[in-house]
């Protein structure tokens, strides 16, 4: 193949004295283009970029975390629901944590696993926007709920305001935690986009370009 290309280049680019100073450079350039094209095609057709053993281990670990996370939170919710003595206002915080954790296990972790294994986003623009937003929301809900529990313990122990913790106050606190968590992660819905690069689609945020549209022109 290389010899045929050399003959073709010599026939078209030879100089009057019979030499061809550019032929070798053109052959090298052509071979480099072929190599780049081959790598791009392999990248396009390679949907399984993870070693099979590592892929199996990763799937097993994610499956274990999802199952254990769901079962553990279901058990906590079941115990709270079945025991009348646990139907207290403060235990609503615990139930709220279980809801947040189960949502994270059911909604976010499976899609994250698919994205890791494929090293590309194949789930469409809607999930590209929703999954990161829900993941951020649930993480912030967990942090917010734990913060509210800590504040409740502080006012109860340090200031002796145990009677102030009513069911109504707890429900309002939980609602505010969810509201501000949704509000904080709302920009993700607008800034997450799908980009096409090297034959594959990727889900990522585009906050720099959207906030500063002239940044690439400088």
Short mmCIF file of C-alpha atoms in Angstrom, two decimals:
data_model
loop_
_atom_site.label_atom_id
_atom_site.label_comp_id
_atom_site.label_asym_id
_atom_site.label_seq_id
_atom_site.Cartn_x
_atom_site.Cartn_y
_atom_site.Cartn_z
CA UNK A 1 0.00 0.00 0.00
CA UNK A 2 2.77 2.44 0.91
CA UNK A 3 4.67 1.52 -2.28
CA UNK A 4 1.59 2.18 -4.41
CA UNK A 5 1.05 5.55 -2.75
CA UNK A 6 4.70 6.42 -3.31
CA UNK A 7 4.41 5.56 -7.03
CA UNK A 8 1.26 7.65 -7.34
CA UNK A 9 2.83 10.64 -5.61
CA UNK A 10 6.03 10.32 -7.64
CA UNK A 11 4.04 10.30 -10.88
CA UNK A 12 2.15 13.47 -9.97
CA UNK A 13 4.70 15.47 -7.98
CA UNK A 14 8.04 14.56 -9.56
CA UNK A 15 10.29 17.42 -10.55
CA UNK A 16 11.92 17.89 -14.00
CA UNK A 17 15.16 16.29 -12.83
CA UNK A 18 13.24 13.18 -11.78
CA UNK A 19 13.38 13.83 -8.02
CA UNK A 20 10.40 14.18 -5.70
CA UNK A 21 11.22 16.17 -2.57
CA UNK A 22 7.66 16.21 -1.23
CA UNK A 23 6.77 12.57 -1.83
CA UNK A 24 8.12 11.22 1.46
CA UNK A 25 6.49 14.03 3.43
CA UNK A 26 3.17 13.41 1.73
CA UNK A 27 3.36 9.68 2.43
CA UNK A 28 4.05 10.35 6.12
CA UNK A 29 1.21 12.89 6.23
CA UNK A 30 -1.17 10.46 4.53
CA UNK A 31 -0.23 7.67 6.95
CA UNK A 32 -0.79 9.98 9.92
CA UNK A 33 -4.24 10.85 8.61
CA UNK A 34 -5.04 7.17 8.24
CA UNK A 35 -3.92 6.53 11.81
CA UNK A 36 -6.05 9.38 13.15
CA UNK A 37 -9.04 8.11 11.17
CA UNK A 38 -8.51 4.58 12.50
CA UNK A 39 -8.37 5.82 16.11
CA UNK A 40 -11.53 7.88 15.63
CA UNK A 41 -13.41 4.94 14.14
CA UNK A 42 -12.30 2.69 17.01
CA UNK A 43 -13.42 5.33 19.48
CA UNK A 44 -16.78 5.56 17.72
CA UNK A 45 -17.39 1.81 17.70
CA UNK A 46 -16.02 1.12 21.17
CA UNK A 47 -19.08 1.23 23.43
CA UNK A 48 -17.41 -0.82 26.16
CA UNK A 49 -14.47 1.28 27.23
CA UNK A 50 -14.17 -0.39 30.63
CA UNK A 51 -12.29 -3.61 31.20
CA UNK A 52 -14.82 -6.49 31.47
CA UNK A 53 -13.60 -7.50 34.94
CA UNK A 54 -13.66 -3.92 36.20
CA UNK A 55 -17.08 -3.47 34.61
CA UNK A 56 -18.46 -6.52 36.41
CA UNK A 57 -17.02 -5.37 39.74
CA UNK A 58 -18.40 -1.86 39.24
CA UNK A 59 -21.87 -3.16 38.39
CA UNK A 60 -21.83 -5.50 41.40
CA UNK A 61 -20.77 -2.71 43.77
CA UNK A 62 -23.38 -0.30 42.45
CA UNK A 63 -26.08 -2.97 42.62
CA UNK A 64 -25.07 -3.79 46.20
CA UNK A 65 -25.14 -0.12 47.22
CA UNK A 66 -28.54 0.42 45.58
CA UNK A 67 -30.14 -2.68 47.11
CA UNK A 68 -28.66 -2.13 50.58
CA UNK A 69 -29.54 1.57 50.49
CA UNK A 70 -33.16 0.92 49.52
CA UNK A 71 -33.65 -1.96 51.97
CA UNK A 72 -32.05 -0.12 54.89
CA UNK A 73 -34.19 2.97 54.36
CA UNK A 74 -37.33 0.88 53.88
CA UNK A 75 -36.67 -0.89 57.18
CA UNK A 76 -36.25 2.44 58.97
CA UNK A 77 -39.47 3.78 57.46
CA UNK A 78 -41.32 0.55 58.29
CA UNK A 79 -40.19 0.61 61.92
CA UNK A 80 -41.23 4.24 62.34
CA UNK A 81 -44.60 3.59 60.69
CA UNK A 82 -45.39 0.41 62.68
CA UNK A 83 -44.54 1.67 66.16
CA UNK A 84 -46.99 4.24 67.58
CA UNK A 85 -44.46 5.40 70.15
CA UNK A 86 -42.20 6.49 67.27
CA UNK A 87 -44.87 8.68 65.68
CA UNK A 88 -43.19 11.80 66.99
CA UNK A 89 -42.58 15.08 65.26
CA UNK A 90 -38.80 14.65 65.27
CA UNK A 91 -38.98 11.26 63.59
CA UNK A 92 -40.42 13.02 60.54
CA UNK A 93 -36.88 14.23 59.96
CA UNK A 94 -35.71 10.61 59.86
CA UNK A 95 -38.47 9.69 57.41
CA UNK A 96 -37.48 12.64 55.26
CA UNK A 97 -33.89 11.40 55.19
CA UNK A 98 -35.01 7.94 54.11
CA UNK A 99 -37.09 9.42 51.27
CA UNK A 100 -34.13 11.46 50.09
CA UNK A 101 -31.74 8.51 50.26
CA UNK A 102 -34.12 6.14 48.44
CA UNK A 103 -34.66 8.69 45.68
CA UNK A 104 -30.90 8.96 45.28
CA UNK A 105 -30.58 5.17 45.06
CA UNK A 106 -33.47 4.70 42.64
CA UNK A 107 -33.14 7.70 40.36
CA UNK A 108 -29.54 8.86 40.34
CA UNK A 109 -27.23 5.90 40.89
CA UNK A 110 -28.44 3.69 37.98
CA UNK A 111 -28.05 6.51 35.46
CA UNK A 112 -24.65 7.41 36.88
CA UNK A 113 -23.53 3.80 36.43
CA UNK A 114 -24.65 3.77 32.79
CA UNK A 115 -22.77 6.99 32.14
CA UNK A 116 -19.59 5.62 33.73
CA UNK A 117 -19.72 2.36 31.78
CA UNK A 118 -20.46 3.94 28.41
CA UNK A 119 -18.27 7.01 28.96
CA UNK A 120 -20.92 8.87 27.01
CA UNK A 121 -24.47 10.09 27.53
CA UNK A 122 -27.04 7.97 25.72
CA UNK A 123 -30.16 8.83 27.73
CA UNK A 124 -31.36 12.00 26.03
CA UNK A 125 -31.57 15.67 26.91
CA UNK A 126 -34.43 15.35 29.43
CA UNK A 127 -32.55 12.96 31.70
CA UNK A 128 -29.35 14.94 31.11
CA UNK A 129 -31.06 17.85 32.81
CA UNK A 130 -33.13 15.98 35.40
CA UNK A 131 -30.64 13.44 36.77
CA UNK A 132 -27.95 15.94 37.90
CA UNK A 133 -30.66 18.25 39.25
CA UNK A 134 -32.31 15.46 41.25
CA UNK A 135 -28.95 14.23 42.48
CA UNK A 136 -28.01 17.69 43.71
CA UNK A 137 -31.44 18.20 45.24
CA UNK A 138 -31.36 14.98 47.23
CA UNK A 139 -27.84 15.61 48.47
CA UNK A 140 -28.82 19.09 49.61
CA UNK A 141 -32.01 17.76 51.22
CA UNK A 142 -29.95 15.29 53.24
CA UNK A 143 -27.53 18.02 54.31
CA UNK A 144 -30.38 20.41 55.10
CA UNK A 145 -32.30 17.82 57.11
CA UNK A 146 -29.25 16.93 59.19
CA UNK A 147 -28.64 20.64 59.76
CA UNK A 148 -32.23 21.14 60.95
CA UNK A 149 -31.89 18.12 63.28
CA UNK A 150 -28.69 19.63 64.72
CA UNK A 151 -30.42 22.97 65.28
CA UNK A 152 -33.38 21.23 66.89
CA UNK A 153 -31.05 19.39 69.27
CA UNK A 154 -29.28 22.66 70.07
CA UNK A 155 -32.47 24.51 70.99
CA UNK A 156 -33.72 21.52 72.98
CA UNK A 157 -30.57 20.81 74.99
CA UNK A 158 -28.95 24.23 75.32
CA UNK A 159 -31.99 26.48 75.46
CA UNK A 160 -34.53 24.01 76.82
CA UNK A 161 -37.12 24.67 74.09
CA UNK A 162 -38.31 21.09 73.73
CA UNK A 163 -41.98 22.08 73.62
CA UNK A 164 -41.34 24.27 70.56
CA UNK A 165 -40.80 21.21 68.35
CA UNK A 166 -44.30 20.54 67.07
CA UNK A 167 -45.41 18.48 64.10
CA UNK A 168 -46.42 21.64 62.27
CA UNK A 169 -42.99 23.22 62.76
CA UNK A 170 -41.25 20.06 61.60
CA UNK A 171 -43.39 19.82 58.45
CA UNK A 172 -42.71 23.48 57.65
CA UNK A 173 -38.97 22.93 58.19
CA UNK A 174 -38.95 19.91 55.88
CA UNK A 175 -40.93 21.80 53.23
CA UNK A 176 -38.47 24.69 53.39
CA UNK A 177 -35.52 22.30 53.08
CA UNK A 178 -36.99 20.79 49.91
CA UNK A 179 -37.94 24.18 48.50
CA UNK A 180 -34.50 25.73 48.93
CA UNK A 181 -32.82 22.54 47.69
CA UNK A 182 -34.89 22.66 44.50
CA UNK A 183 -34.17 26.36 44.18
CA UNK A 184 -30.42 25.88 44.59
CA UNK A 185 -30.23 23.16 41.93
CA UNK A 186 -32.65 24.80 39.48
CA UNK A 187 -29.81 26.36 37.42
CA UNK A 188 -28.62 22.84 36.59
CA UNK A 189 -31.79 22.28 34.57
CA UNK A 190 -30.96 25.27 32.39
CA UNK A 191 -27.19 24.86 32.14
CA UNK A 192 -26.96 21.11 31.47
CA UNK A 193 -26.55 20.44 27.76
CA UNK A 194 -25.52 17.58 25.49
CA UNK A 195 -22.39 18.11 23.41
CA UNK A 196 -21.10 16.00 20.53
CA UNK A 197 -17.40 15.20 20.56
CA UNK A 198 -15.46 12.40 18.87
CA UNK A 199 -18.58 10.58 17.68
CA UNK A 200 -20.13 10.51 21.16
CA UNK A 201 -22.58 12.58 23.16
CA UNK A 202 -21.68 13.93 26.59
CA UNK A 203 -23.89 15.52 29.23
CA UNK A 204 -22.22 18.44 30.94
CA UNK A 205 -22.92 21.96 32.16
CA UNK A 206 -22.35 24.95 29.93
CA UNK A 207 -22.57 27.66 32.56
CA UNK A 208 -19.46 29.51 31.34
CA UNK A 209 -20.72 29.96 27.78
CA UNK A 210 -24.28 30.79 28.83
CA UNK A 211 -23.19 33.36 31.41
CA UNK A 212 -20.31 34.78 29.36
CA UNK A 213 -21.18 34.27 25.64
CA UNK A 214 -18.17 36.31 24.47
CA UNK A 215 -15.56 34.39 26.44
CA UNK A 216 -14.62 32.14 23.51
CA UNK A 217 -14.20 35.06 21.16
CA UNK A 218 -11.45 36.67 23.22
#
